[in-house]
Amino acid sequence: MPDTPPDQPSGPPCGHPSARPSPEQVRAYYAARSAPLVAATGLVLDDTGRVLVLTPSYKAGRELPGGTVEGTETPEEGLARELKEELDLSVPVGRLLAVDSRTPGSLGRSLVVHVHLVGPLSPTQAAALRFPDGEVAAAHWLSPEEAYAVLPARVAPRLRAGLAALRAGSIAHLVDGVPQPGSPAGLAPERRTALEHAGLFDAASHRAARPKALTAASMLCTDGTGGVLLVEPAYGRPGRWHLPGGGIDSDLGETPRAAARREAHEELGLQLEPGRLLGVNWAHKPGYPARIRFLYDGGVLDADALARIRLAPGELLRWRTAAPGELRGLVKPNLRRQIVACLRARAEGTGPLELHAGRPAGAGDGAAAGRER
């Protein structure tokens, strides 16, 4: 049954999908349930980023998929059951994006709603949706902005906060749809700033609410002809090449230099000592965490070193070297600019460089440059 607050019926208690329950039936239905009510909502996306919004058959308005958790179910189990019953959809329930606690309404029952990511669904899965139990009259794939406009005021904030948490890789804490101080996602920047200036954050909430950044370290290695060593990951877009390197395990106290050394060994099977820092790159896409990359000089690899490369199984598919003029079409523009700038710094003995999306800091429109990934 679609997720609803305690002052709204979450399904047809009278037993017939198309019938509207009477107030007495609704009260009796909820009186038999433990408090607080627990519901699970699915933020179901397709492969273009559209959101699945449902029209129930038994009441007016629009809803997100999901409903009340039954018996001894977990929220994940309850949502999986609702997706199967409502939409004939059998897919894994993804990570928790938001939790919304609603205070008691006219029925005197509080409600805790878990919002989970589902999908993205493939075009085949999206086209195969059916409504076997009759509780859904129609399904609509809408842009987030369209969905905000048609969903009830109690539901739209969950979608908005859930999408913010999805982009930030975090979770949103809501009460009556309002992001709480210290919520890691969903708190508007202007609201966060106002709370900070008013001194209303404790230390833990301040850390939780502050913007996050993803950090990585890479090695810029070349062969004897000046070709840049590139690796092709087994994940992501086929034919898109990267520099050797990866994320910094900062939660374990790892430094950027140590991460570059570790990644070179894990990915290439080589014991390479990072040389001097050539550049630090900052890239940002609105709504997502900033990405910071430390680029180290990996030196010139001779034929013997190249022959000893052993790629990490399951992570990397191939390696190659590419002349600077061949990088276009192999790596993203952002990374290509970083490589070219750092090759120049290495040759001229300059740096380390401060780069924004591969461009020297302060060159051109930094905001526009940061959006080019």
Short mmCIF file of C-alpha atoms in Angstrom, two decimals, residues 23-364:
data_model
loop_
_atom_site.label_atom_id
_atom_site.label_comp_id
_atom_site.label_asym_id
_atom_site.label_seq_id
_atom_site.Cartn_x
_atom_site.Cartn_y
_atom_site.Cartn_z
CA PRO A 23 -13.39 6.93 8.47
CA GLU A 24 -14.47 4.14 10.85
CA GLN A 25 -12.71 1.52 8.75
CA VAL A 26 -9.55 3.63 8.60
CA ARG A 27 -9.50 4.09 12.39
CA ALA A 28 -10.05 0.39 12.97
CA TYR A 29 -7.31 -0.47 10.48
CA TYR A 30 -4.72 1.68 12.23
CA ALA A 31 -5.91 0.79 15.74
CA ALA A 32 -4.81 -2.78 15.09
CA ARG A 33 -1.25 -1.70 14.26
CA SER A 34 1.66 -1.14 16.61
CA ALA A 35 3.07 2.35 17.19
CA PRO A 36 4.88 3.97 15.62
CA LEU A 37 3.88 2.95 12.13
CA VAL A 38 6.82 2.08 9.90
CA ALA A 39 6.69 2.55 6.15
CA ALA A 40 9.18 2.04 3.33
CA THR A 41 9.24 4.18 0.20
CA GLY A 42 11.08 3.44 -3.03
CA LEU A 43 12.82 6.20 -4.93
CA VAL A 44 12.61 4.29 -8.22
CA LEU A 45 14.66 5.74 -11.07
CA ASP A 46 15.04 4.83 -14.72
CA ASP A 47 18.29 5.03 -16.65
CA THR A 48 17.65 8.68 -17.59
CA GLY A 49 17.15 9.87 -14.00
CA ARG A 50 13.36 10.07 -14.12
CA VAL A 51 11.34 9.22 -11.00
CA LEU A 52 8.48 6.71 -10.83
CA VAL A 53 5.29 8.31 -9.45
CA LEU A 54 2.06 6.33 -8.97
CA THR A 55 -1.63 7.20 -9.15
CA PRO A 56 -3.48 5.02 -6.57
CA SER A 57 -6.81 3.51 -7.55
CA TYR A 58 -8.40 3.94 -4.12
CA LYS A 59 -7.81 7.64 -3.36
CA ALA A 60 -6.96 10.93 -5.01
CA GLY A 61 -3.44 12.23 -5.46
CA ARG A 62 -0.05 10.81 -6.39
CA GLU A 63 2.37 8.69 -4.38
CA LEU A 64 5.82 7.15 -4.48
CA PRO A 65 5.94 3.33 -4.52
CA GLY A 66 5.95 1.57 -1.16
CA GLY A 67 3.82 1.13 1.90
CA THR A 68 3.54 0.01 5.49
CA VAL A 69 5.98 -2.57 6.85
CA GLU A 70 4.11 -5.67 7.99
CA GLY A 71 4.67 -8.07 10.89
CA THR A 72 8.34 -8.89 11.39
CA GLU A 73 9.51 -7.44 8.06
CA THR A 74 12.46 -5.11 7.79
CA PRO A 75 11.83 -1.91 5.80
CA GLU A 76 13.82 -3.44 2.93
CA GLU A 77 11.70 -6.59 2.97
CA GLY A 78 8.49 -4.59 3.19
CA LEU A 79 9.46 -2.41 0.25
CA ALA A 80 10.47 -5.42 -1.85
CA ARG A 81 7.07 -6.99 -1.14
CA GLU A 82 5.19 -3.79 -2.02
CA LEU A 83 7.09 -3.41 -5.29
CA LYS A 84 6.16 -6.96 -6.25
CA GLU A 85 2.52 -6.63 -5.21
CA GLU A 86 1.95 -3.16 -6.66
CA LEU A 87 4.10 -3.24 -9.80
CA ASP A 88 5.13 -6.87 -10.37
CA LEU A 89 8.68 -5.58 -9.96
CA SER A 90 11.34 -7.88 -8.50
CA VAL A 91 14.57 -5.91 -8.11
CA PRO A 92 16.98 -5.41 -5.20
CA VAL A 93 16.13 -2.65 -2.75
CA GLY A 94 19.11 -0.30 -2.67
CA ARG A 95 20.72 1.80 0.01
CA LEU A 96 18.91 3.93 2.54
CA LEU A 97 18.69 7.55 1.37
CA ALA A 98 16.49 9.26 3.97
CA VAL A 99 14.48 8.73 7.14
CA ASP A 100 11.44 10.93 7.80
CA SER A 101 9.73 10.88 11.20
CA ARG A 102 6.20 12.30 11.11
CA THR A 103 4.51 13.45 14.28
CA PRO A 104 1.03 12.06 15.06
CA GLY A 105 -1.85 13.28 12.93
CA SER A 106 -5.57 12.96 13.50
CA LEU A 107 -5.26 9.23 14.09
CA GLY A 108 -2.78 9.75 16.91
CA ARG A 109 -0.06 7.60 15.38
CA SER A 110 3.48 8.64 14.53
CA LEU A 111 5.12 7.36 11.36
CA VAL A 112 8.72 6.53 10.47
CA VAL A 113 9.39 6.38 6.74
CA HIS A 114 12.52 4.82 5.26
CA VAL A 115 13.35 6.03 1.73
CA HIS A 116 15.44 3.60 -0.33
CA LEU A 117 16.99 3.79 -3.76
CA VAL A 118 15.58 1.31 -6.29
CA GLY A 119 17.23 0.99 -9.69
CA PRO A 120 18.00 2.59 -12.03
CA LEU A 121 15.67 0.31 -13.96
CA SER A 122 16.60 -0.72 -17.47
CA PRO A 123 14.24 0.26 -20.31
CA THR A 124 12.99 -3.34 -20.39
CA GLN A 125 12.23 -3.34 -16.67
CA ALA A 126 10.52 0.05 -16.86
CA ALA A 127 8.33 -1.08 -19.75
CA ALA A 128 7.30 -4.29 -17.98
CA LEU A 129 5.57 -2.69 -14.97
CA ARG A 130 2.10 -4.10 -14.28
CA PHE A 131 -0.47 -3.52 -11.51
CA PRO A 132 -1.50 -7.03 -10.38
CA ASP A 133 -3.21 -6.13 -7.07
CA GLY A 134 -5.26 -3.26 -8.49
CA GLU A 135 -4.05 -0.67 -5.98
CA VAL A 136 -2.27 1.32 -8.71
CA ALA A 137 -4.25 2.93 -11.51
CA ALA A 138 -1.29 4.38 -13.45
CA ALA A 139 2.48 4.84 -13.29
CA HIS A 140 4.28 7.94 -14.50
CA TRP A 141 7.96 8.56 -15.24
CA LEU A 142 8.59 12.20 -14.35
CA SER A 143 11.59 14.47 -14.07
CA PRO A 144 12.41 15.33 -10.44
CA GLU A 145 10.99 18.83 -10.92
CA GLU A 146 7.74 17.43 -12.35
CA ALA A 147 7.51 14.94 -9.48
CA TYR A 148 7.99 17.66 -6.84
CA ALA A 149 5.08 19.57 -8.38
CA VAL A 150 2.54 16.71 -8.36
CA LEU A 151 3.39 14.87 -5.14
CA PRO A 152 1.62 15.77 -1.89
CA ALA A 153 3.35 18.23 0.42
CA ARG A 154 4.16 15.44 2.88
CA VAL A 155 5.91 13.31 0.21
CA ALA A 156 7.75 15.76 -2.08
CA PRO A 157 10.32 16.72 0.61
CA ARG A 158 11.30 13.05 0.98
CA LEU A 159 11.97 12.82 -2.73
CA ARG A 160 13.95 16.06 -2.73
CA ALA A 161 16.06 15.00 0.27
CA GLY A 162 16.50 11.47 -1.07
CA LEU A 163 17.86 12.73 -4.38
CA ALA A 164 20.20 15.11 -2.54
CA ALA A 165 21.46 12.17 -0.46
CA LEU A 166 21.91 10.06 -3.59
CA ARG A 167 24.08 12.70 -5.25
CA ALA A 168 26.06 13.38 -2.07
CA GLY A 169 26.57 9.72 -1.23
CA SER A 170 25.04 10.39 2.18
CA ILE A 171 21.74 10.17 4.08
CA ALA A 172 19.07 12.71 5.03
CA HIS A 173 17.42 13.02 8.44
CA LEU A 174 13.93 14.57 8.27
CA VAL A 175 11.15 15.32 10.73
CA ASP A 176 7.81 16.12 9.09
CA GLY A 177 9.73 16.50 5.83
CA VAL A 178 12.13 19.12 7.20
CA PRO A 179 15.89 18.33 7.15
CA GLN A 180 17.17 18.51 10.70
CA PRO A 181 20.26 20.40 11.91
CA GLY A 182 23.17 18.08 11.34
CA SER A 183 21.44 16.14 8.56
CA PRO A 184 24.29 14.96 6.30
CA ALA A 185 22.17 15.60 3.20
CA GLY A 186 19.13 17.64 2.24
CA LEU A 187 19.93 20.67 4.41
CA ALA A 188 19.92 23.76 2.17
CA PRO A 189 23.26 25.61 2.19
CA GLU A 190 21.62 28.86 3.28
CA ARG A 191 19.93 27.08 6.19
CA ARG A 192 23.21 25.41 7.18
CA THR A 193 24.99 28.79 7.13
CA ALA A 194 22.27 30.38 9.27
CA LEU A 195 22.56 27.59 11.85
CA GLU A 196 26.35 27.91 11.90
CA HIS A 197 26.24 31.67 12.39
CA ALA A 198 23.65 31.31 15.15
CA GLY A 199 25.87 28.81 16.98
CA LEU A 200 23.16 26.14 16.92
CA PHE A 201 25.38 23.24 15.81
CA ASP A 202 27.09 20.94 18.23
CA ALA A 203 30.48 19.64 17.05
CA ALA A 204 29.11 16.34 15.71
CA SER A 205 26.22 17.99 13.84
CA HIS A 206 28.60 20.56 12.38
CA ARG A 207 30.84 17.80 10.95
CA ALA A 208 27.83 15.89 9.61
CA ALA A 209 26.31 18.91 7.86
CA ARG A 210 29.49 20.30 6.28
CA PRO A 211 30.04 19.65 2.54
CA LYS A 212 32.16 16.59 1.75
CA ALA A 213 34.87 16.06 -0.86
CA LEU A 214 36.22 12.88 -2.49
CA THR A 215 40.00 12.64 -2.64
CA ALA A 216 42.20 10.58 -4.94
CA ALA A 217 45.87 10.24 -5.85
CA SER A 218 47.33 9.37 -9.26
CA MET A 219 50.74 8.66 -10.74
CA LEU A 220 51.84 10.26 -14.00
CA CYS A 221 54.26 7.77 -15.58
CA THR A 222 55.71 7.88 -19.08
CA ASP A 223 57.68 5.49 -21.28
CA GLY A 224 60.96 6.27 -23.00
CA THR A 225 59.20 8.05 -25.86
CA GLY A 226 57.08 10.31 -23.65
CA GLY A 227 53.92 8.21 -23.89
CA VAL A 228 51.65 8.44 -20.83
CA LEU A 229 50.81 5.20 -19.02
CA LEU A 230 47.02 4.68 -18.96
CA VAL A 231 44.80 1.91 -17.60
CA GLU A 232 41.27 0.88 -18.64
CA PRO A 233 38.97 0.02 -15.69
CA ALA A 234 36.61 -2.94 -15.82
CA TYR A 235 33.83 -0.62 -14.64
CA GLY A 236 32.31 2.53 -16.14
CA ARG A 237 32.19 3.53 -19.77
CA PRO A 238 34.07 1.10 -22.05
CA GLY A 239 37.10 2.59 -23.77
CA ARG A 240 37.54 5.34 -21.17
CA TRP A 241 41.11 5.34 -19.81
CA HIS A 242 42.48 6.61 -16.49
CA LEU A 243 45.81 7.31 -14.88
CA PRO A 244 46.96 4.65 -12.40
CA GLY A 245 45.63 5.63 -8.98
CA GLY A 246 42.50 5.75 -6.90
CA GLY A 247 40.78 6.91 -3.76
CA ILE A 248 42.67 7.92 -0.64
CA ASP A 249 41.69 5.89 2.44
CA SER A 250 41.62 9.01 4.59
CA ASP A 251 39.42 7.29 7.18
CA LEU A 252 42.40 5.00 7.85
CA GLY A 253 44.84 7.91 8.08
CA GLU A 254 46.31 7.32 4.63
CA THR A 255 48.09 10.30 3.05
CA PRO A 256 47.85 11.20 -0.67
CA ARG A 257 51.43 10.10 -1.29
CA ALA A 258 50.90 6.76 0.45
CA ALA A 259 47.71 6.23 -1.55
CA ALA A 260 49.55 6.83 -4.84
CA ARG A 261 52.19 4.27 -3.83
CA ARG A 262 49.57 1.70 -2.74
CA GLU A 263 47.42 2.13 -5.84
CA ALA A 264 50.41 1.71 -8.18
CA HIS A 265 51.26 -1.57 -6.48
CA GLU A 266 47.66 -2.83 -6.39
CA GLU A 267 46.82 -1.84 -9.96
CA LEU A 268 50.13 -2.40 -11.75
CA GLY A 269 52.02 -4.80 -9.52
CA LEU A 270 54.95 -2.35 -9.45
CA GLN A 271 56.77 -0.86 -6.48
CA LEU A 272 56.87 2.77 -7.57
CA GLU A 273 57.90 5.60 -5.29
CA PRO A 274 55.94 8.77 -6.03
CA GLY A 275 58.15 11.66 -7.08
CA ARG A 276 57.35 15.28 -6.54
CA LEU A 277 53.81 16.57 -6.49
CA LEU A 278 53.03 18.01 -9.93
CA GLY A 279 49.54 19.33 -9.31
CA VAL A 280 46.34 19.29 -7.27
CA ASN A 281 43.09 19.34 -9.23
CA TRP A 282 39.69 20.49 -7.97
CA ALA A 283 36.54 19.53 -9.87
CA HIS A 284 32.95 20.20 -8.87
CA LYS A 285 29.51 19.43 -10.23
CA PRO A 286 26.59 21.18 -8.48
CA GLY A 287 24.84 18.89 -6.02
CA TYR A 288 27.72 16.40 -5.87
CA PRO A 289 30.80 16.25 -3.62
CA ALA A 290 33.87 18.03 -4.96
CA ARG A 291 36.63 15.80 -6.29
CA ILE A 292 40.25 16.50 -5.40
CA ARG A 293 43.12 14.69 -7.14
CA PHE A 294 46.80 14.75 -6.17
CA LEU A 295 49.02 14.06 -9.20
CA TYR A 296 52.52 12.74 -8.54
CA ASP A 297 55.44 12.25 -10.88
CA GLY A 298 55.77 8.50 -11.41
CA GLY A 299 58.91 8.86 -13.49
CA VAL A 300 59.98 7.24 -16.75
CA LEU A 301 59.38 3.48 -16.95
CA ASP A 302 61.86 1.52 -19.05
CA ALA A 303 61.00 -1.55 -21.11
CA ASP A 304 61.78 -3.89 -18.20
CA ALA A 305 59.40 -2.07 -15.84
CA LEU A 306 56.63 -2.02 -18.44
CA ALA A 307 57.08 -5.75 -19.00
CA ARG A 308 56.59 -6.38 -15.26
CA ILE A 309 53.14 -4.73 -15.17
CA ARG A 310 50.55 -7.11 -13.77
CA LEU A 311 47.06 -5.59 -13.75
CA ALA A 312 44.71 -6.03 -10.80
CA PRO A 313 42.36 -8.87 -11.86
CA GLY A 314 38.71 -7.86 -12.02
CA GLU A 315 39.54 -4.16 -11.67
CA LEU A 316 41.54 -3.30 -14.79
CA LEU A 317 41.23 -4.65 -18.32
CA ARG A 318 44.22 -3.27 -20.21
CA TRP A 319 47.11 -0.84 -20.06
CA ARG A 320 48.74 1.19 -22.76
CA THR A 321 50.89 4.24 -23.32
CA ALA A 322 49.61 7.19 -25.35
CA ALA A 323 51.40 10.21 -26.71
CA PRO A 324 49.94 13.51 -25.45
CA GLY A 325 48.42 14.10 -28.88
CA GLU A 326 46.50 10.80 -28.60
CA LEU A 327 44.81 11.57 -25.29
CA ARG A 328 41.76 13.21 -26.85
CA GLY A 329 39.12 10.52 -27.15
CA LEU A 330 40.88 8.26 -24.63
CA VAL A 331 40.37 10.24 -21.40
CA LYS A 332 37.82 12.79 -20.26
CA PRO A 333 38.61 16.43 -21.14
CA ASN A 334 39.06 17.27 -17.46
CA LEU A 335 41.72 14.57 -17.00
CA ARG A 336 43.36 15.31 -20.34
CA ARG A 337 43.91 18.91 -19.25
CA GLN A 338 45.39 17.72 -15.96
CA ILE A 339 47.80 15.38 -17.73
CA VAL A 340 48.96 18.01 -20.23
CA ALA A 341 49.44 20.63 -17.51
CA CYS A 342 51.42 18.24 -15.31
CA LEU A 343 53.59 17.03 -18.20
CA ARG A 344 54.49 20.66 -18.82
CA ALA A 345 55.24 21.24 -15.13
CA ARG A 346 57.44 18.14 -15.06
CA ALA A 347 59.37 19.21 -18.16
CA GLU A 348 59.84 22.80 -16.92
CA GLY A 349 60.49 21.94 -13.29
CA THR A 350 57.59 24.10 -12.15
CA GLY A 351 54.65 23.43 -9.89
CA PRO A 352 52.97 22.01 -7.98
CA LEU A 353 50.05 23.42 -9.93
CA GLU A 354 46.67 24.45 -8.56
CA LEU A 355 44.17 23.25 -11.16
CA HIS A 356 40.41 23.64 -11.41
CA ALA A 357 39.01 20.98 -13.76
CA GLY A 358 42.46 20.78 -15.32
CA ARG A 359 42.83 24.53 -15.86
CA PRO A 360 45.14 26.79 -13.86
CA ALA A 361 43.24 28.31 -10.93
CA GLY A 362 41.72 31.65 -11.89
CA ALA A 363 41.80 30.95 -15.64
CA GLY A 364 38.40 31.57 -17.21
#
